[in-house]
CSV table of C-alpha atoms in Angstrom, one decimal:
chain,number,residue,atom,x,y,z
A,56,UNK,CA,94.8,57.8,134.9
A,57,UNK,CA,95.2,54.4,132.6
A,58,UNK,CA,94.1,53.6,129.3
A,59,UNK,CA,95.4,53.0,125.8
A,60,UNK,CA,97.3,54.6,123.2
A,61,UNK,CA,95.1,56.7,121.0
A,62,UNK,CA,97.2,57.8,117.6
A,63,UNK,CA,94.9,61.3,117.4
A,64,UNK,CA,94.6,64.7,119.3
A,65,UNK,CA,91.6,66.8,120.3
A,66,UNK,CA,91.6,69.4,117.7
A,67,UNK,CA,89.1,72.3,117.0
A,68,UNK,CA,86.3,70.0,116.2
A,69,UNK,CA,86.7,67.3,117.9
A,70,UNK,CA,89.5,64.0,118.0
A,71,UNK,CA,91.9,64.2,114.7
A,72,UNK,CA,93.9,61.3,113.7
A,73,UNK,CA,96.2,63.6,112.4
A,74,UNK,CA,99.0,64.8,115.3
A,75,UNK,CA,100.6,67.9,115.3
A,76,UNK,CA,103.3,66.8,117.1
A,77,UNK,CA,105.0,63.0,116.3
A,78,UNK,CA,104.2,60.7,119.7
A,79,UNK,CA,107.5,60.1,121.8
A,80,UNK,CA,109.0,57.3,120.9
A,81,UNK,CA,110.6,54.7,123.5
A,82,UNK,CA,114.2,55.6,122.5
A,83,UNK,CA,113.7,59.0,122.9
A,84,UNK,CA,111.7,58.7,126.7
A,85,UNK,CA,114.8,56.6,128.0
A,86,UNK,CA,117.2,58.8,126.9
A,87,UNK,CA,115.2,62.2,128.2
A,88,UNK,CA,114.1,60.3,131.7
A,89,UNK,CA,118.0,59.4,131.9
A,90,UNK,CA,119.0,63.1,131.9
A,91,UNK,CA,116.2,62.8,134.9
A,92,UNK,CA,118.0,60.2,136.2
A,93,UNK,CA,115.4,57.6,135.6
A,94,UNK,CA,117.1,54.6,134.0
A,95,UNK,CA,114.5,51.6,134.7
A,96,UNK,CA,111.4,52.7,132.6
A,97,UNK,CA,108.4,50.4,131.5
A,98,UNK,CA,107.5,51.2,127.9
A,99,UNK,CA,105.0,53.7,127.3
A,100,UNK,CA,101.6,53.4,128.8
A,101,UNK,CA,100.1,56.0,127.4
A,102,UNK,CA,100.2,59.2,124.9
A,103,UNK,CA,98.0,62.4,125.8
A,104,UNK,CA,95.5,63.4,122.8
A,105,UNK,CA,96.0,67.0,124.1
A,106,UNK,CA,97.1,69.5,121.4
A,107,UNK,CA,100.3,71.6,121.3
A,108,UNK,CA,102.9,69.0,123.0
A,109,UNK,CA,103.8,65.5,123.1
A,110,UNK,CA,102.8,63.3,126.8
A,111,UNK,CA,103.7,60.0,127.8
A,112,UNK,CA,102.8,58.0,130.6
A,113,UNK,CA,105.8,55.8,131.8
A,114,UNK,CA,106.3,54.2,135.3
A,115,UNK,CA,110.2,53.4,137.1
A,116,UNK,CA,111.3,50.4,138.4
A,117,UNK,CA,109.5,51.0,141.9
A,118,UNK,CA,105.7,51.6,140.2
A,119,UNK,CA,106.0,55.2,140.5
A,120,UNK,CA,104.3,57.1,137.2
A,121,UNK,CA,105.6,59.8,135.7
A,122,UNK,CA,104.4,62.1,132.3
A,123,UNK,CA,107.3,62.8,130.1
A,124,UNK,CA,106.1,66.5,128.2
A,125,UNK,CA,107.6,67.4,125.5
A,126,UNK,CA,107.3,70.9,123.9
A,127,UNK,CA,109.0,72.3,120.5
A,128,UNK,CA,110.9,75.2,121.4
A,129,UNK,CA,109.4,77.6,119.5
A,130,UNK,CA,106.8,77.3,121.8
A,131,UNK,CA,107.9,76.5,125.3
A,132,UNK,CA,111.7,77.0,125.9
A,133,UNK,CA,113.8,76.2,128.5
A,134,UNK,CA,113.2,80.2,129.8
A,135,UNK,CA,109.3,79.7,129.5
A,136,UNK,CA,109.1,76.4,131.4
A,137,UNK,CA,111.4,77.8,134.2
A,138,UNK,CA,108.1,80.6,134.5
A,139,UNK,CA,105.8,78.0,134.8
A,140,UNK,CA,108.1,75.7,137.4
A,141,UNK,CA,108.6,78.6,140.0
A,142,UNK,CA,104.5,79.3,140.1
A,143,UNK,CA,104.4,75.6,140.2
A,144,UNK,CA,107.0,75.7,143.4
A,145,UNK,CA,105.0,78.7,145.3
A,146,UNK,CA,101.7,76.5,145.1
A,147,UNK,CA,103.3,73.7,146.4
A,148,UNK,CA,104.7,75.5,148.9
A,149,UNK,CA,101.7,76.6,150.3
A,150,UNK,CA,99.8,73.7,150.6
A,151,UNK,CA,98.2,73.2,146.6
A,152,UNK,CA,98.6,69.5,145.5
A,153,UNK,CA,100.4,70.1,142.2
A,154,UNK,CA,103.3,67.7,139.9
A,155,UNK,CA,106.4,69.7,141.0
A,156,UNK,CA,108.4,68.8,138.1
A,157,UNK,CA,111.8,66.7,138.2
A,158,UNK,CA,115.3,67.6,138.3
A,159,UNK,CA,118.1,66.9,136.1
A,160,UNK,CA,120.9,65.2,137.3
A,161,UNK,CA,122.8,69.0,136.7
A,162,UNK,CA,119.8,70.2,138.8
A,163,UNK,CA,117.7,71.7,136.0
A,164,UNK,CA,113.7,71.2,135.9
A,165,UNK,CA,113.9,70.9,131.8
A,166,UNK,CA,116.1,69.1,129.7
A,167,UNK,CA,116.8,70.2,125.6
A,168,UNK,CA,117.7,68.3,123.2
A,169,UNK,CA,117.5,69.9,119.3
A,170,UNK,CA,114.2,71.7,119.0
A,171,UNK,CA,112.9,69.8,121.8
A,172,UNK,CA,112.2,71.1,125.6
A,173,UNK,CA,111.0,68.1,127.5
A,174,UNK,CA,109.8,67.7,131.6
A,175,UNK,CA,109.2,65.4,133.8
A,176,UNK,CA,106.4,65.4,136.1
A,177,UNK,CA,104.8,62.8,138.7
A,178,UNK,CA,102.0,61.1,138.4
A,179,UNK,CA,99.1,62.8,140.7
A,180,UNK,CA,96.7,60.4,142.9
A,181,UNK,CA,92.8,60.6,141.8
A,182,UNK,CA,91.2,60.1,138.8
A,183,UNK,CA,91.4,61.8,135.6
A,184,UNK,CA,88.0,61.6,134.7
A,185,UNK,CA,87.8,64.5,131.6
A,186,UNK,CA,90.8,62.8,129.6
A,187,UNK,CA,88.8,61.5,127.0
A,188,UNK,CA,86.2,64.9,126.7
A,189,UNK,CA,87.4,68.1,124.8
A,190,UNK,CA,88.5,70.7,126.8
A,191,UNK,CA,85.0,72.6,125.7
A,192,UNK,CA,82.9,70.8,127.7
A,193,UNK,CA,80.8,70.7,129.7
A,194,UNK,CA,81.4,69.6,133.2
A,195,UNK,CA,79.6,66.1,134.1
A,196,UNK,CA,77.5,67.5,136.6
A,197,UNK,CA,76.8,70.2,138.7
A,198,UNK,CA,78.1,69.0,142.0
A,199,UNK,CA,81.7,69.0,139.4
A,200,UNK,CA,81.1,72.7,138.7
A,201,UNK,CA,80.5,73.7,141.6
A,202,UNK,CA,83.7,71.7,143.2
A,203,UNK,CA,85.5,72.7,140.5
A,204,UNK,CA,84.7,76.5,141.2
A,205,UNK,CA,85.6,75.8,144.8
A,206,UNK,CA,88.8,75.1,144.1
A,207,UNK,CA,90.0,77.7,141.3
A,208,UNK,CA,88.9,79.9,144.2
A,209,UNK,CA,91.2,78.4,146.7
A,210,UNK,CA,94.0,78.3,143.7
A,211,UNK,CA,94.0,82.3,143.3
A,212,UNK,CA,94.4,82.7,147.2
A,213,UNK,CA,96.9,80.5,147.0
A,214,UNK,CA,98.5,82.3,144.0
A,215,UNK,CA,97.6,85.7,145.1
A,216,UNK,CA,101.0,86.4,147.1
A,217,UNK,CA,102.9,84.8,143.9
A,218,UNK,CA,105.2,87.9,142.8
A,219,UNK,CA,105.7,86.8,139.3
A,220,UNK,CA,106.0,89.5,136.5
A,221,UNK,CA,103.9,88.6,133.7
A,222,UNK,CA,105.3,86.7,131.2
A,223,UNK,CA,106.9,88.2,128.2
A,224,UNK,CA,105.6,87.2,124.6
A,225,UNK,CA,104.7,83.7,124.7
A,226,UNK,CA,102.8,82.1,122.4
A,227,UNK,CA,99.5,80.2,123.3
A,228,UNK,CA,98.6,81.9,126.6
A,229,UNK,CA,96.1,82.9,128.3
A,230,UNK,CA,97.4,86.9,128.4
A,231,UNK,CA,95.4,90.0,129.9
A,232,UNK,CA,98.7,91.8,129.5
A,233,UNK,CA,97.8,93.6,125.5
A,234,UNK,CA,94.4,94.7,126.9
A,235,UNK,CA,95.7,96.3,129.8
A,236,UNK,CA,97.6,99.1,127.3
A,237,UNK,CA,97.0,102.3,128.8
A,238,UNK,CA,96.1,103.8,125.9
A,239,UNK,CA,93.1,101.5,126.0
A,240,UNK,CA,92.7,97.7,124.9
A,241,UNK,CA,91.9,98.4,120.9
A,242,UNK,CA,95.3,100.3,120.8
A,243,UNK,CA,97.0,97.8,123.1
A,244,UNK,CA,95.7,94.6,121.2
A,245,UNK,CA,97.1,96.2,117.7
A,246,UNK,CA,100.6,97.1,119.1
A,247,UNK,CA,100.4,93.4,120.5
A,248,UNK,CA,100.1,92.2,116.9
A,249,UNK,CA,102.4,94.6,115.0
A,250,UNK,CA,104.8,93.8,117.7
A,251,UNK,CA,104.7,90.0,115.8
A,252,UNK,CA,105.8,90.1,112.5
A,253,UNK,CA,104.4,86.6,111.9
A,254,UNK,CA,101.4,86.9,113.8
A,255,UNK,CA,100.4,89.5,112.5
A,256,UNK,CA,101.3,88.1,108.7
A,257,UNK,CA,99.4,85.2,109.5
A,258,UNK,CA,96.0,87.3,110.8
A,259,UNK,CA,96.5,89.6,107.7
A,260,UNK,CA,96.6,86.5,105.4
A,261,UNK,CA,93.3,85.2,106.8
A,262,UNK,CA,91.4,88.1,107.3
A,263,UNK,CA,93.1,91.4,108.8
A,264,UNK,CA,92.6,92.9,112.5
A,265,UNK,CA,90.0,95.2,111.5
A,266,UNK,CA,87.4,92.6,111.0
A,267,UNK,CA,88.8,91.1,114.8
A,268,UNK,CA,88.4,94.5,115.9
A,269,UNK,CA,84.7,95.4,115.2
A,270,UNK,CA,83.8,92.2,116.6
A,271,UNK,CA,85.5,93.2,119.8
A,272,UNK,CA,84.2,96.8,120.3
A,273,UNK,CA,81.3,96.6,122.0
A,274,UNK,CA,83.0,94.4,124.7
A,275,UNK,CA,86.5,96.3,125.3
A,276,UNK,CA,83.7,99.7,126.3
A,277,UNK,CA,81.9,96.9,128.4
A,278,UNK,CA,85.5,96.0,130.2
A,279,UNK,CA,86.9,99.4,130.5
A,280,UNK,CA,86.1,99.9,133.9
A,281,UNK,CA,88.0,97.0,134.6
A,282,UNK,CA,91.0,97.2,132.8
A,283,UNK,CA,91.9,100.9,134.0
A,284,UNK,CA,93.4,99.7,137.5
A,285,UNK,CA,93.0,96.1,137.5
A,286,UNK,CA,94.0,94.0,140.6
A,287,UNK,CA,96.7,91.3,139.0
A,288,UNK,CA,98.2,88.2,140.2
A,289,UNK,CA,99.1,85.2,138.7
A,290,UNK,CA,96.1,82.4,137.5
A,291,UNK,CA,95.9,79.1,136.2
A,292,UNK,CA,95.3,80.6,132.1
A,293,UNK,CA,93.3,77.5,131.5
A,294,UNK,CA,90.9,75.7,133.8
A,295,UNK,CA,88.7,73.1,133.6
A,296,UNK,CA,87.9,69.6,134.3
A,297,UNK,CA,90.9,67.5,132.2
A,298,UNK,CA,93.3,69.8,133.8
A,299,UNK,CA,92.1,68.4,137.3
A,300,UNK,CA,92.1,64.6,139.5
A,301,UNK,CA,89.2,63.7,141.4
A,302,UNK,CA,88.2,61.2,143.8
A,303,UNK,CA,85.5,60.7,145.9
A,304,UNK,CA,82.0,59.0,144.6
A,305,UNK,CA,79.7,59.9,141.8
A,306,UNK,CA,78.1,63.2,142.9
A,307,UNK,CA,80.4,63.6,145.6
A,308,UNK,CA,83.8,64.0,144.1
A,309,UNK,CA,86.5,66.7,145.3
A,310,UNK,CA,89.3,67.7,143.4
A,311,UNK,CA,92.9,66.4,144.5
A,312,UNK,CA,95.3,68.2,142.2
A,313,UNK,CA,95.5,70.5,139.7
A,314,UNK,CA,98.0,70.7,136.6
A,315,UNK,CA,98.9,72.0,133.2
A,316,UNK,CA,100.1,75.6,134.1
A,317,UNK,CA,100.9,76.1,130.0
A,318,UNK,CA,98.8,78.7,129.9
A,319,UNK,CA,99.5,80.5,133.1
A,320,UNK,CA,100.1,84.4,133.2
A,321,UNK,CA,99.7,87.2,135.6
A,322,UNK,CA,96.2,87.8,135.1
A,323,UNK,CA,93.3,89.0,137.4
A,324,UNK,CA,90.8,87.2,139.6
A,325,UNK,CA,88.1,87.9,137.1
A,326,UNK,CA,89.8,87.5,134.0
A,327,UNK,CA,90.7,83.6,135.2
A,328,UNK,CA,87.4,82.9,136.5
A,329,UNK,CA,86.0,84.0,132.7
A,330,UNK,CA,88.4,81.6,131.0
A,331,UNK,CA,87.4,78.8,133.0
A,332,UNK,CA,83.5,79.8,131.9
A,333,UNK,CA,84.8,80.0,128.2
A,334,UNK,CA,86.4,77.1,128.2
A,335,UNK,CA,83.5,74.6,129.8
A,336,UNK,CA,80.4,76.7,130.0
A,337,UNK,CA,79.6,77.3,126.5
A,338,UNK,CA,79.0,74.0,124.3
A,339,UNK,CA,81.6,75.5,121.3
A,340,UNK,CA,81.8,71.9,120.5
A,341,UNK,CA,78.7,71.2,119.0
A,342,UNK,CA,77.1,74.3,117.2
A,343,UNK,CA,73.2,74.4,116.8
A,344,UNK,CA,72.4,74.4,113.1
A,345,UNK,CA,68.9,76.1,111.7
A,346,UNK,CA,67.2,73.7,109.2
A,347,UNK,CA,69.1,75.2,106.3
A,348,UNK,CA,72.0,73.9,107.9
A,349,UNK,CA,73.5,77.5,108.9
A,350,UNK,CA,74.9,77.7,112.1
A,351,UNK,CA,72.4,79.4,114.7
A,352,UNK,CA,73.7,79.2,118.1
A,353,UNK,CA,75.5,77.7,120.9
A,354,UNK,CA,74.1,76.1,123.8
A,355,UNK,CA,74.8,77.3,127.2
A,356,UNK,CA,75.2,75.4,130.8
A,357,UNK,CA,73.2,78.6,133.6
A,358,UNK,CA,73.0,75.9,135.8
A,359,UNK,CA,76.9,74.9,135.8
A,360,UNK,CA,78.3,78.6,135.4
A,361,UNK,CA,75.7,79.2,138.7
A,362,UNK,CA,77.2,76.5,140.0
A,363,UNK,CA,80.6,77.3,139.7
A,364,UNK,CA,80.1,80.8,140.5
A,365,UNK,CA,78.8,79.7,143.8
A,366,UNK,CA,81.6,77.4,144.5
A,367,UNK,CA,83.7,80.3,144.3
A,368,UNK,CA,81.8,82.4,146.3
A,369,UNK,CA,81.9,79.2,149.3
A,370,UNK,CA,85.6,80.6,149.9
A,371,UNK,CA,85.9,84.1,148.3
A,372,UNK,CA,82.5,85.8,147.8
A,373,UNK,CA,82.6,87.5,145.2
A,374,UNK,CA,81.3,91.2,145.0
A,375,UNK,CA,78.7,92.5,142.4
A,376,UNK,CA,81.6,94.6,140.8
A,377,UNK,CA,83.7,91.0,141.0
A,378,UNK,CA,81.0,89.3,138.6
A,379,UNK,CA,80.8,92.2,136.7
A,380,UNK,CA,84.2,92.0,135.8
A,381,UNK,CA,83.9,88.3,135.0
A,382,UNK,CA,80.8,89.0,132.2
A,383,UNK,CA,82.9,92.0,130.9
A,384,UNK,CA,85.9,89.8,130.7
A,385,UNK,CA,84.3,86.9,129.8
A,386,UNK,CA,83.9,87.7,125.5
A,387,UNK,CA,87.7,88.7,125.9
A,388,UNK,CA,89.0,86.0,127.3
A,389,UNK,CA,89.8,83.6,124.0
A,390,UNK,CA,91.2,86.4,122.3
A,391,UNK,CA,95.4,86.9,122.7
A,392,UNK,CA,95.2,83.0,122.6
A,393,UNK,CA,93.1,82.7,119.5
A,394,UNK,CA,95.6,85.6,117.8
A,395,UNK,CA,98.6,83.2,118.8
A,396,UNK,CA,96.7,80.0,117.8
A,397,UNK,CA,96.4,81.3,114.5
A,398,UNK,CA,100.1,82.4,114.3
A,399,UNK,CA,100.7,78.4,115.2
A,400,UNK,CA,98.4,77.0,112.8
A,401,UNK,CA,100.0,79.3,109.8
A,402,UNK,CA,103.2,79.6,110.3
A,403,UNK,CA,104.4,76.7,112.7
A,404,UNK,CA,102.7,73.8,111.6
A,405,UNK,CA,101.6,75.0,107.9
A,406,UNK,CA,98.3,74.3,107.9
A,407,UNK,CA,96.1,77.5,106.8
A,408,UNK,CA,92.5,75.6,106.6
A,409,UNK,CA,92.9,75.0,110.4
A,410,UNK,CA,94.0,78.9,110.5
A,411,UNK,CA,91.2,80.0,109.0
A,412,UNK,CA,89.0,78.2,110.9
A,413,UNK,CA,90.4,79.6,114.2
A,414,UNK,CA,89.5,83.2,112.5
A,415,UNK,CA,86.4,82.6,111.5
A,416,UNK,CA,85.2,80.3,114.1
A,417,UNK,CA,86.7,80.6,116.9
A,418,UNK,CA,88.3,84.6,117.4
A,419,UNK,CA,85.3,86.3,115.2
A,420,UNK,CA,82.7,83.6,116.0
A,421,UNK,CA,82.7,83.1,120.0
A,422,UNK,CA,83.4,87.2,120.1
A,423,UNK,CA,80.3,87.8,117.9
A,424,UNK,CA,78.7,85.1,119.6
A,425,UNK,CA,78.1,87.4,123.1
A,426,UNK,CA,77.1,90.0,121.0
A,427,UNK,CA,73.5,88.4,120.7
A,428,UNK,CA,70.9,87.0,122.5
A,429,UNK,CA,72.1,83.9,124.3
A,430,UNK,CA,75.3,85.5,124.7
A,431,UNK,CA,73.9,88.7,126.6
A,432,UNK,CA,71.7,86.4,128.9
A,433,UNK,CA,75.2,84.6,130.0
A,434,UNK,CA,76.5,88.0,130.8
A,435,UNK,CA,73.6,89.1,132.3
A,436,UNK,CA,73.3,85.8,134.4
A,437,UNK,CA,76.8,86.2,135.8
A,438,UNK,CA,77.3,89.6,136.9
A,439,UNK,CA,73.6,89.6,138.7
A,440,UNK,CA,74.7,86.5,140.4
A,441,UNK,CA,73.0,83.8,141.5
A,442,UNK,CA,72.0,81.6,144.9
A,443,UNK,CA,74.0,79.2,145.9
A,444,UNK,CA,74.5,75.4,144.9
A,445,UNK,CA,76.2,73.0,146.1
């Protein structure tokens, strides 16, 4: 997990040099790593070009590593991190290889200073071999997916006896919570928004919910059976393969730890499982263009999502009304955090271009996207199942 500094982020289209959050400085990671009660620091090794906080890679005096995180408040809090700590703690505690976060010297697990929220986590053995690809990407091979799969399945039995309520309004998660309304997900996705003031300003000013809405129809009848009486327990909220360590050779790698838990919620099996597919199965990336230039399609990964699926299934086979539930959740799952990441773009950082094109592209566009042909076929692909790979 070594490298250089890079000055940009991953952004919606790829690396930006533009930040939305300034890089720590070397002042400012001794003084928060003090409150840690780390005093001998090496200077900064490293800053993560992951959107939505500030990471630093720093090591003590005894060649330990640790990743200093710093969040704005408006988005993580001393309250929200807390959430995501005591999941954190029950995985650990039965047997997950996770970064248990540090304590303050006063015994807290974050430390605030002004807007800032900051924690301290250790540095995980393996290799972080997605740092550098976008988090919608594909996985490098098969043999990943499938391991990969594996071990989101041996996460959620892990997780399963976690009794966490779901988290209240946070921004930038992965929530199931709005859908699950029981007046039905339409209603419960509109009182989510008007419940906003400034989300729902900021999805007015770019477009309205009526236009979110139609796109969505056709896929909250197709998940209705499954949001009625789901089966909930906390997930990860946003898996895939730079949010992992591996080891092991090429083609034979397992997975050693797993991090990032900023977009954890209570959630379902099958709603988790569909937001890993969204987020590496689909090639979002890198849109296929028709000679005129117009966008066309997205390509697709059947052989990874089979893979993956069957991982799963190697420790928790999963039923025919299990993979159901994943395709029906599957054009859902982007949605509460594409609502949110428009609120952020608008409103917190200012930046309506970067707004709009989470609207357009990324809410409407991936929603509208399993609507057609290639989209369908994915559904179809995952909730017939597949055979095995390994």
């Amino acid at each position: 997990m070594s490298g250089g500094a890079s000055p940009g982020q991953f952004g919606l289209w790829g690396k930006e040099t533009k930040r939305d959050w300034p890089l720590i400085t070397q002042d400012e990671a001794s003084r928060a790593l003090a409150a840690f009660g780390l005093r001998d620091v090496t200077p900064i090794e490293w800053h993560s070009a992951r959107p939505f906080s500030a990471v630093s890679r720093l090591s003590d005096d005894q060649g330990r590593s640790w990743f200093l995180k710093r969040h704005h408040h408006a988005l993580r809090d001393k309250a929200a991190l807390a959430e995501e700590h005591r999941l954190i703690a029950h995985l650990a505690e039965r047997g997950i290889t996770v970064a248990r976060p540090l304590a303050t010297e006063s015994g807290d697990s974050v430390f605030t200073l002004g807007d800032w929220s900051y924690e301290c986590l250790p540095g995980l053995e393996g290799r972080d071999l997605y740092r550098d690809r976008l988090s919608w990407e594909p996985y490098l091979s098969r043999h990943q997916a499938f391991e990969s799969g594996r071990a989101l399945a041996v996460f959620h039995d892990a997780a399963q006896s976690y009794d966490g309520q779901a988290r209240p309004e946070r921004p930038l998660v992965s929530s199931l919570t709005p859908l699950l309304d029981e007046r039905g997900p339409e209603i419960g996705l509109c009182s989510w928004i008007a419940s906003n003031a400034a989300m729902r300003g900021a999805i007015d000013t770019q477009g309205g919910a009526e236009a979110i809405l139609t796109a969505l129809r056709p896929h909250f009848r197709r998940a209705a059976p499954f949001l009625a009486s789901p089966a909930t327990q906390w997930g990860h909220g946003d898996w895939h393969g730079s949010n992992l360590t591996w080891h092991g050779a090429p083609e034979h790698e397992k997975i050693g730890a797993v991090f990032d838990f900023s977009m954890a919620d209570r959630t379902t099996r099958g709603f988790d499982i569909a937001v890993a597919l969204e987020r590496s199965m689909i090639d979002w990336m890198n849109p296929l263009h028709d000679p005129e230039g117009s966008l066309c399609d997205f390509a697709s990964e059947p052989g990874q999502i089979t893979a993956f699926l069957a991982g799963y299934d190697d420790v928790h086979p999963l039923s025919r009304r299990e993979r159901e539930e994943i395709a029906a959740f599957l054009p859902l799952a982007h949605v509460t955090f594409a609502c949110s990441e428009i609120w952020y773009y608008q409103c917190l950082l200012d930046l309506p271009d970067l707004a709009k094109t989470t609207y357009d592209t990324y809410l409407l566009g991936h929603a509208n996207w399993f609507s057609g042909k290639q989209g369908y076929e994915m559904l179809e692909l995952i909730a017939a199942g597949a055979q095995s790979v390994g």
